[in-house]
mmCIF file of C-alpha atoms in Angstrom:
data_model
loop_
_atom_site.group_PDB
_atom_site.id
_atom_site.type_symbol
_atom_site.label_atom_id
_atom_site.label_comp_id
_atom_site.label_asym_id
_atom_site.label_seq_id
_atom_site.Cartn_x
_atom_site.Cartn_y
_atom_site.Cartn_z
ATOM 1 C CA MET X 1 73.852 151.326 133.777
ATOM 2 C CA SER X 2 76.979 149.373 134.628
ATOM 3 C CA THR X 3 78.014 145.894 135.694
ATOM 4 C CA THR X 4 80.983 144.787 137.770
ATOM 5 C CA THR X 5 82.689 141.400 137.365
ATOM 6 C CA CYS X 6 85.870 140.357 139.209
ATOM 7 C CA GLY X 7 86.746 143.971 139.930
ATOM 8 C CA LEU X 8 86.238 145.057 136.322
ATOM 9 C CA ARG X 9 83.617 147.766 135.946
ATOM 10 C CA ARG X 10 81.856 148.058 132.595
ATOM 11 C CA LEU X 11 79.577 150.847 131.423
ATOM 12 C CA ALA X 12 76.795 150.036 128.981
ATOM 13 C CA PRO X 13 78.104 150.580 125.415
ATOM 14 C CA VAL X 14 76.867 153.384 123.176
ATOM 15 C CA THR X 15 76.241 152.079 119.645
ATOM 16 C CA SER X 16 76.117 154.374 116.604
ATOM 17 C CA ALA X 17 74.414 153.919 113.242
ATOM 18 C CA ASP X 18 77.509 152.302 111.689
ATOM 19 C CA GLY X 19 77.318 149.452 114.199
ATOM 20 C CA VAL X 20 80.442 150.560 116.074
ATOM 21 C CA ALA X 21 79.915 150.711 119.836
ATOM 22 C CA ARG X 22 81.948 152.735 122.312
ATOM 23 C CA HIS X 23 82.719 150.929 125.555
ATOM 24 C CA GLU X 24 84.222 152.059 128.825
ATOM 25 C CA ILE X 25 85.674 149.788 131.493
ATOM 26 C CA THR X 26 87.777 150.278 134.595
ATOM 27 C CA LEU X 27 90.939 148.198 134.473
ATOM 28 C CA HIS X 28 93.438 148.245 137.340
ATOM 29 C CA GLY X 29 91.541 151.235 138.724
ATOM 30 C CA ARG X 30 91.841 153.276 135.524
ATOM 31 C CA ARG X 31 89.335 154.137 132.803
ATOM 32 C CA VAL X 32 89.874 152.445 129.452
ATOM 33 C CA CYS X 33 87.788 153.313 126.393
ATOM 34 C CA TYR X 34 87.569 151.239 123.249
ATOM 35 C CA LEU X 35 85.486 150.824 120.111
ATOM 36 C CA ALA X 36 84.054 147.431 119.201
ATOM 37 C CA ALA X 37 82.094 146.045 116.284
ATOM 38 C CA GLY X 38 81.339 142.791 114.520
ATOM 39 C CA GLY X 39 80.215 139.454 115.820
ATOM 40 C CA GLU X 40 81.557 135.939 116.192
ATOM 41 C CA GLY X 41 84.339 136.014 113.605
ATOM 42 C CA PRO X 42 88.086 136.086 114.287
ATOM 43 C CA ALA X 43 89.291 138.862 116.578
ATOM 44 C CA LEU X 44 90.964 141.939 115.091
ATOM 45 C CA VAL X 45 92.673 144.461 117.373
ATOM 46 C CA PHE X 46 93.494 147.909 115.962
ATOM 47 C CA LEU X 47 96.167 150.068 117.627
ATOM 48 C CA HIS X 48 96.475 153.773 116.813
ATOM 49 C CA GLY X 49 99.599 155.922 116.736
ATOM 50 C CA LEU X 50 101.055 158.668 118.928
ATOM 51 C CA GLY X 51 98.564 161.391 119.774
ATOM 52 C CA GLY X 52 95.773 159.427 118.092
ATOM 53 C CA SER X 53 92.790 157.482 119.303
ATOM 54 C CA SER X 54 90.580 154.570 118.316
ATOM 55 C CA ALA X 55 88.588 156.985 116.122
ATOM 56 C CA THR X 56 91.297 156.711 113.443
ATOM 57 C CA TRP X 57 90.026 153.165 112.712
ATOM 58 C CA ARG X 58 86.300 153.917 112.696
ATOM 59 C CA GLN X 59 85.794 153.942 108.932
ATOM 60 C CA VAL X 60 87.779 150.728 108.489
ATOM 61 C CA MET X 61 85.780 149.084 111.275
ATOM 62 C CA GLY X 62 82.561 149.928 109.453
ATOM 63 C CA LEU X 63 83.938 148.520 106.188
ATOM 64 C CA VAL X 64 85.078 145.286 107.837
ATOM 65 C CA GLY X 65 81.460 144.808 108.944
ATOM 66 C CA GLY X 66 80.624 141.392 110.313
ATOM 67 C CA ALA X 67 83.749 139.700 108.917
ATOM 68 C CA ALA X 68 85.458 139.818 112.315
ATOM 69 C CA ARG X 69 85.101 140.834 115.919
ATOM 70 C CA VAL X 70 86.909 144.162 115.988
ATOM 71 C CA ILE X 71 88.319 146.003 119.002
ATOM 72 C CA ALA X 72 90.133 149.352 118.841
ATOM 73 C CA PRO X 73 91.294 150.684 122.215
ATOM 74 C CA ASP X 74 92.369 154.167 123.162
ATOM 75 C CA LEU X 75 95.902 153.415 124.349
ATOM 76 C CA LEU X 76 96.924 154.468 127.841
ATOM 77 C CA GLY X 77 97.126 158.271 127.936
ATOM 78 C CA HIS X 78 95.221 158.670 124.651
ATOM 79 C CA GLY X 79 91.628 159.399 123.663
ATOM 80 C CA GLY X 80 89.146 158.649 126.419
ATOM 81 C CA SER X 81 91.473 156.356 128.386
ATOM 82 C CA ASP X 82 93.070 157.662 131.561
ATOM 83 C CA ALA X 83 96.484 159.339 131.434
ATOM 84 C CA PRO X 84 98.010 158.481 134.814
ATOM 85 C CA GLY X 85 101.109 160.387 135.829
ATOM 86 C CA SER X 86 102.627 157.143 137.101
ATOM 87 C CA GLY X 87 101.760 155.064 134.034
ATOM 88 C CA ASP X 88 104.266 152.914 132.140
ATOM 89 C CA TYR X 89 104.289 154.479 128.675
ATOM 90 C CA SER X 90 107.098 152.333 127.293
ATOM 91 C CA PRO X 91 106.322 149.968 124.386
ATOM 92 C CA ALA X 92 106.708 147.031 126.801
ATOM 93 C CA GLY X 93 104.337 148.704 129.252
ATOM 94 C CA HIS X 94 101.774 149.285 126.505
ATOM 95 C CA ALA X 95 102.089 145.624 125.449
ATOM 96 C CA THR X 96 101.406 144.422 128.993
ATOM 97 C CA TRP X 97 98.476 146.832 129.292
ATOM 98 C CA LEU X 98 97.072 145.482 126.010
ATOM 99 C CA ARG X 99 97.360 141.882 127.223
ATOM 100 C CA ASP X 100 95.397 142.749 130.375
ATOM 101 C CA LEU X 101 92.735 144.622 128.412
ATOM 102 C CA LEU X 102 92.219 141.776 125.939
ATOM 103 C CA ARG X 103 92.009 139.273 128.791
ATOM 104 C CA ALA X 104 89.377 141.478 130.429
ATOM 105 C CA VAL X 105 87.193 141.560 127.305
ATOM 106 C CA GLY X 106 87.602 137.835 126.617
ATOM 107 C CA VAL X 107 90.034 137.846 123.687
ATOM 108 C CA ASP X 108 92.639 135.075 123.997
ATOM 109 C CA SER X 109 94.320 135.630 120.637
ATOM 110 C CA ALA X 110 93.860 138.038 117.756
ATOM 111 C CA THR X 111 95.190 139.520 114.562
ATOM 112 C CA VAL X 112 96.902 142.706 115.744
ATOM 113 C CA VAL X 113 96.898 145.717 113.426
ATOM 114 C CA GLY X 114 99.147 148.594 114.470
ATOM 115 C CA HIS X 115 99.694 152.016 112.919
ATOM 116 C CA SER X 116 102.897 154.015 113.484
ATOM 117 C CA PHE X 117 103.673 153.842 117.235
ATOM 118 C CA GLY X 118 100.846 151.305 117.465
ATOM 119 C CA GLY X 119 102.810 149.152 115.022
ATOM 120 C CA GLY X 120 105.761 149.290 117.376
ATOM 121 C CA VAL X 121 103.492 148.245 120.236
ATOM 122 C CA ALA X 122 102.137 145.403 118.073
ATOM 123 C CA LEU X 123 105.680 144.181 117.402
ATOM 124 C CA GLN X 124 106.501 144.365 121.104
ATOM 125 C CA TYR X 125 103.269 142.541 121.955
ATOM 126 C CA ALA X 126 104.141 139.771 119.488
ATOM 127 C CA HIS X 127 107.608 139.508 121.044
ATOM 128 C CA GLN X 128 106.290 139.326 124.623
ATOM 129 C CA TYR X 129 103.158 137.242 124.007
ATOM 130 C CA PRO X 130 103.664 135.250 120.775
ATOM 131 C CA GLU X 131 100.943 132.748 121.665
ATOM 132 C CA ARG X 132 98.360 135.555 121.649
ATOM 133 C CA VAL X 133 99.091 136.862 118.124
ATOM 134 C CA GLU X 134 97.491 135.106 115.132
ATOM 135 C CA ARG X 135 98.603 137.575 112.472
ATOM 136 C CA LEU X 136 100.426 140.889 112.417
ATOM 137 C CA VAL X 137 99.500 143.873 110.245
ATOM 138 C CA LEU X 138 101.997 146.744 110.404
ATOM 139 C CA VAL X 139 100.766 150.047 108.963
ATOM 140 C CA ALA X 140 103.443 152.725 108.444
ATOM 141 C CA SER X 141 104.918 151.025 111.463
ATOM 142 C CA GLY X 142 107.389 152.242 114.005
ATOM 143 C CA GLY X 143 110.178 149.960 115.144
ATOM 144 C CA LEU X 144 111.461 149.088 111.663
ATOM 145 C CA GLY X 145 114.224 151.681 111.343
ATOM 146 C CA PRO X 146 115.657 154.753 113.072
ATOM 147 C CA GLU X 147 114.487 157.492 110.698
ATOM 148 C CA VAL X 148 111.454 159.531 111.724
ATOM 149 C CA ALA X 149 110.110 163.029 111.061
ATOM 150 C CA LEU X 150 112.134 165.911 112.549
ATOM 151 C CA ALA X 151 109.061 167.286 114.329
ATOM 152 C CA LEU X 152 108.664 164.107 116.369
ATOM 153 C CA ARG X 153 112.357 164.023 117.267
ATOM 154 C CA ALA X 154 112.063 167.641 118.400
ATOM 155 C CA ALA X 155 109.413 166.582 120.917
ATOM 156 C CA CYS X 156 112.231 164.935 122.897
ATOM 157 C CA LEU X 157 114.075 168.234 123.430
ATOM 158 C CA PRO X 158 113.905 170.454 126.545
ATOM 159 C CA GLY X 159 111.080 172.962 126.234
ATOM 160 C CA SER X 160 109.026 170.738 123.959
ATOM 161 C CA ALA X 161 106.159 170.665 126.463
ATOM 162 C CA ALA X 162 105.557 174.403 125.959
ATOM 163 C CA VAL X 163 105.674 174.030 122.169
ATOM 164 C CA VAL X 164 103.182 171.157 122.220
ATOM 165 C CA ARG X 165 100.891 173.188 124.493
ATOM 166 C CA MET X 166 100.950 176.146 122.071
ATOM 167 C CA LEU X 167 100.293 173.926 119.044
ATOM 168 C CA ALA X 168 97.391 172.195 120.796
ATOM 169 C CA ALA X 169 95.897 175.533 121.792
ATOM 170 C CA ALA X 170 96.160 176.838 118.217
ATOM 171 C CA ALA X 171 94.566 173.784 116.566
ATOM 172 C CA PRO X 172 90.883 174.712 117.171
ATOM 173 C CA THR X 173 91.352 178.477 116.567
ATOM 174 C CA PRO X 174 90.848 180.480 113.347
ATOM 175 C CA MET X 175 94.649 180.461 112.930
ATOM 176 C CA GLY X 176 94.641 176.683 113.079
ATOM 177 C CA ALA X 177 91.804 176.525 110.556
ATOM 178 C CA LEU X 178 93.745 178.877 108.254
ATOM 179 C CA ALA X 179 96.849 176.700 108.490
ATOM 180 C CA ARG X 180 94.728 173.678 107.619
ATOM 181 C CA ARG X 181 93.236 175.439 104.562
ATOM 182 C CA LEU X 182 96.689 176.533 103.394
ATOM 183 C CA ALA X 183 98.016 172.992 103.703
ATOM 184 C CA LEU X 184 95.084 171.695 101.669
ATOM 185 C CA GLY X 185 95.437 174.433 99.071
ATOM 186 C CA LEU X 186 99.154 173.843 98.656
ATOM 187 C CA GLY X 187 98.606 170.101 98.348
ATOM 188 C CA VAL X 188 101.201 169.286 100.995
ATOM 189 C CA ALA X 189 99.091 166.387 102.262
ATOM 190 C CA ASP X 190 95.870 164.502 101.679
ATOM 191 C CA ARG X 191 92.746 165.869 103.445
ATOM 192 C CA ALA X 192 92.444 162.711 105.553
ATOM 193 C CA GLU X 193 96.089 163.023 106.636
ATOM 194 C CA ILE X 194 95.635 166.676 107.610
ATOM 195 C CA ASP X 195 92.434 165.793 109.489
ATOM 196 C CA ALA X 196 94.285 163.054 111.377
ATOM 197 C CA LEU X 197 97.085 165.433 112.355
ATOM 198 C CA SER X 198 94.551 168.082 113.417
ATOM 199 C CA ASP X 199 92.695 165.550 115.554
ATOM 200 C CA GLY X 200 95.949 164.574 117.213
ATOM 201 C CA LEU X 201 96.840 168.159 118.093
ATOM 202 C CA ALA X 202 93.344 168.874 119.394
ATOM 203 C CA SER X 203 93.558 165.834 121.692
ATOM 204 C CA LEU X 204 96.592 167.393 123.410
ATOM 205 C CA ALA X 205 94.625 170.351 124.771
ATOM 206 C CA ASP X 206 94.328 168.438 128.063
ATOM 207 C CA ALA X 207 97.410 168.769 130.300
ATOM 208 C CA ALA X 208 97.379 165.099 131.370
ATOM 209 C CA ALA X 209 97.136 163.971 127.735
ATOM 210 C CA ARG X 210 100.084 166.210 126.813
ATOM 211 C CA ALA X 211 102.165 164.769 129.640
ATOM 212 C CA ALA X 212 101.298 161.204 128.590
ATOM 213 C CA PHE X 213 102.134 162.044 124.965
ATOM 214 C CA LEU X 214 105.551 163.422 125.910
ATOM 215 C CA HIS X 215 106.275 160.453 128.192
ATOM 216 C CA THR X 216 105.424 158.091 125.330
ATOM 217 C CA VAL X 217 107.467 160.053 122.793
ATOM 218 C CA ARG X 218 110.536 159.992 125.011
ATOM 219 C CA PHE X 219 110.318 156.226 125.428
ATOM 220 C CA ALA X 220 109.904 155.708 121.677
ATOM 221 C CA LEU X 221 112.163 158.410 120.244
ATOM 222 C CA GLY X 222 115.412 160.278 120.758
ATOM 223 C CA TRP X 223 116.991 163.161 118.886
ATOM 224 C CA SER X 224 118.792 160.654 116.651
ATOM 225 C CA GLY X 225 115.558 158.824 115.766
ATOM 226 C CA GLN X 226 113.492 155.897 116.980
ATOM 227 C CA ARG X 227 114.619 154.148 120.159
ATOM 228 C CA LEU X 228 112.239 151.270 119.513
ATOM 229 C CA ASP X 229 113.959 148.825 117.164
ATOM 230 C CA ALA X 230 112.232 145.502 116.565
ATOM 231 C CA ARG X 231 114.336 144.496 113.561
ATOM 232 C CA ASP X 232 116.378 141.993 115.564
ATOM 233 C CA HIS X 233 113.160 140.139 116.439
ATOM 234 C CA LEU X 234 111.720 139.916 112.936
ATOM 235 C CA HIS X 235 113.220 136.454 112.396
ATOM 236 C CA ASN X 236 110.898 135.150 115.142
ATOM 237 C CA LEU X 237 107.816 135.976 113.069
ATOM 238 C CA ASP X 238 106.035 133.642 110.675
ATOM 239 C CA ALA X 239 106.536 135.822 107.609
ATOM 240 C CA GLU X 240 103.531 134.416 105.763
ATOM 241 C CA ARG X 241 101.312 135.758 108.560
ATOM 242 C CA VAL X 242 102.619 139.315 108.319
ATOM 243 C CA LEU X 243 101.126 142.111 106.198
ATOM 244 C CA LEU X 244 103.020 145.389 105.816
ATOM 245 C CA VAL X 245 101.136 148.472 104.615
ATOM 246 C CA ALA X 246 102.842 151.778 103.845
ATOM 247 C CA GLY X 247 102.074 155.126 102.271
ATOM 248 C CA ARG X 248 104.167 155.967 99.229
ATOM 249 C CA HIS X 249 104.268 159.647 100.280
ATOM 250 C CA ASP X 250 104.774 159.144 104.018
ATOM 251 C CA GLY X 251 106.717 162.103 105.407
ATOM 252 C CA CYS X 252 106.830 160.752 108.960
ATOM 253 C CA ILE X 253 108.171 157.193 108.664
ATOM 254 C CA PRO X 254 109.858 156.382 105.341
ATOM 255 C CA VAL X 255 108.180 153.787 103.126
ATOM 256 C CA GLU X 256 111.611 152.150 102.854
ATOM 257 C CA HIS X 257 111.221 150.827 106.410
ATOM 258 C CA SER X 258 108.306 148.626 105.352
ATOM 259 C CA GLU X 259 110.088 147.625 102.136
ATOM 260 C CA HIS X 260 113.218 146.566 104.040
ATOM 261 C CA ALA X 261 111.141 144.587 106.548
ATOM 262 C CA HIS X 262 109.362 142.867 103.666
ATOM 263 C CA ARG X 263 112.712 141.760 102.240
ATOM 264 C CA ARG X 264 113.750 140.444 105.649
ATOM 265 C CA LEU X 265 110.488 138.512 105.890
ATOM 266 C CA PRO X 266 110.303 136.378 102.715
ATOM 267 C CA GLY X 267 106.711 135.326 102.242
ATOM 268 C CA SER X 268 105.235 138.386 103.919
ATOM 269 C CA ARG X 269 102.836 140.659 102.048
ATOM 270 C CA LEU X 270 103.551 144.304 101.234
ATOM 271 C CA ALA X 271 100.971 146.855 100.107
ATOM 272 C CA VAL X 272 102.249 150.335 99.232
ATOM 273 C CA LEU X 273 99.284 152.692 98.867
ATOM 274 C CA ASP X 274 99.096 156.093 97.219
ATOM 275 C CA ALA X 275 98.921 157.807 100.597
ATOM 276 C CA GLY X 276 100.899 159.566 103.315
ATOM 277 C CA HIS X 277 101.329 158.493 106.931
ATOM 278 C CA PHE X 278 97.687 157.436 107.436
ATOM 279 C CA PRO X 279 96.919 154.968 104.610
ATOM 280 C CA HIS X 280 93.977 153.487 106.541
ATOM 281 C CA ARG X 281 92.338 156.938 106.737
ATOM 282 C CA GLU X 282 93.419 158.261 103.359
ATOM 283 C CA ARG X 283 92.524 155.112 101.378
ATOM 284 C CA PRO X 284 90.168 153.182 103.693
ATOM 285 C CA GLU X 285 88.475 151.075 100.984
ATOM 286 C CA ILE X 286 91.778 149.913 99.472
ATOM 287 C CA PHE X 287 93.258 149.322 102.916
ATOM 288 C CA THR X 288 90.266 147.240 104.004
ATOM 289 C CA ARG X 289 90.364 145.219 100.783
ATOM 290 C CA GLU X 290 94.034 144.391 101.387
ATOM 291 C CA LEU X 291 93.314 143.490 105.010
ATOM 292 C CA LEU X 292 90.370 141.197 104.222
ATOM 293 C CA ALA X 293 92.298 139.479 101.423
ATOM 294 C CA PHE X 294 95.163 138.839 103.844
ATOM 295 C CA LEU X 295 92.780 137.402 106.453
ATOM 296 C CA ALA X 296 91.143 135.159 103.848
ATOM 297 C CA ALA X 297 94.487 133.858 102.584
ATOM 298 C CA THR X 298 95.850 132.913 106.007
ATOM 299 C CA GLY X 299 94.314 130.193 108.121
ATOM 300 C CA THR X 300 94.646 129.377 111.780
ATOM 301 C CA GLY X 301 98.014 129.594 113.436
ATOM 302 C CA SER X 302 100.256 132.196 115.014
ATOM 303 C CA ALA X 303 102.183 135.032 113.402
ATOM 304 C CA ALA X 304 104.621 135.024 116.296
ATOM 305 C CA GLY X 305 104.340 131.367 117.269
ATOM 306 C CA CYS X 306 107.902 130.211 116.975
ATOM 307 C CA ASP X 307 109.674 127.028 117.943
ATOM 308 C CA ALA X 308 112.380 126.850 120.598
ATOM 309 C CA ASP X 309 115.200 127.457 118.135
ATOM 310 C CA ARG X 310 113.629 130.569 116.591
ATOM 311 C CA SER X 311 112.717 132.119 119.930
ATOM 312 C CA ALA X 312 116.222 131.728 121.331
#
């Protein structure tokens, strides 16, 4: 069953036992999938990282419960959303896409929570549409410094498409399972972090998803590090409405990025968890407790709502 309103096609949602429903709509002629939960509370929008999907937030969404209306989209070219060859995979393009999606589902303003590349998109969204951002939660966020894992920088090099294809093909095989067991046995990462990385590789088995991933990587990263740099815009944020969350053992984006941003945003909150690059998956209960405490401590207003002098 589906309904169509003003050119926007919606499929009936599929709701699971945890109260999280999967929705599918057609926006600008392309399929967009997102998870939603909660009721009439303030809106929370969760943005995943490169190669991820909305599924990375599922446990947190269940823990948030009815405290907020929660939406977690599959970004363009990720998860169940379409991966058009002509799509704009730049951070600015993702921010515009997010604005249109939230308009379509009736969300005028929200607290935006972004992980990794999704944090960079959240920062760009706050820069482009400050009136639509109530609070900003940056989780192991991109855009706060140039350093990034060598493996991601290598994805910008010629021939990287073939390497990504081979890695994606190996992920679901016995060899991939062996590599996962070795990583767990050697203690090189938390189980949740390894699961998240495995999910990301498996999602790249589709050729269109791989192409979208590489397009996005090349907009966000270069061989020297991150291209996206939001540090010059941090002064436009209301620091007291910003929460930074980082993993102490993050091997992808250094924890120092969040610490430096915290110092540049006096009054912001910083939570450093005993985790790697996926603190929301590795320590979901602690992450959710920090998030709900932040929401409770901040009232109405805008994280990016700045006066004429600050926005100049």
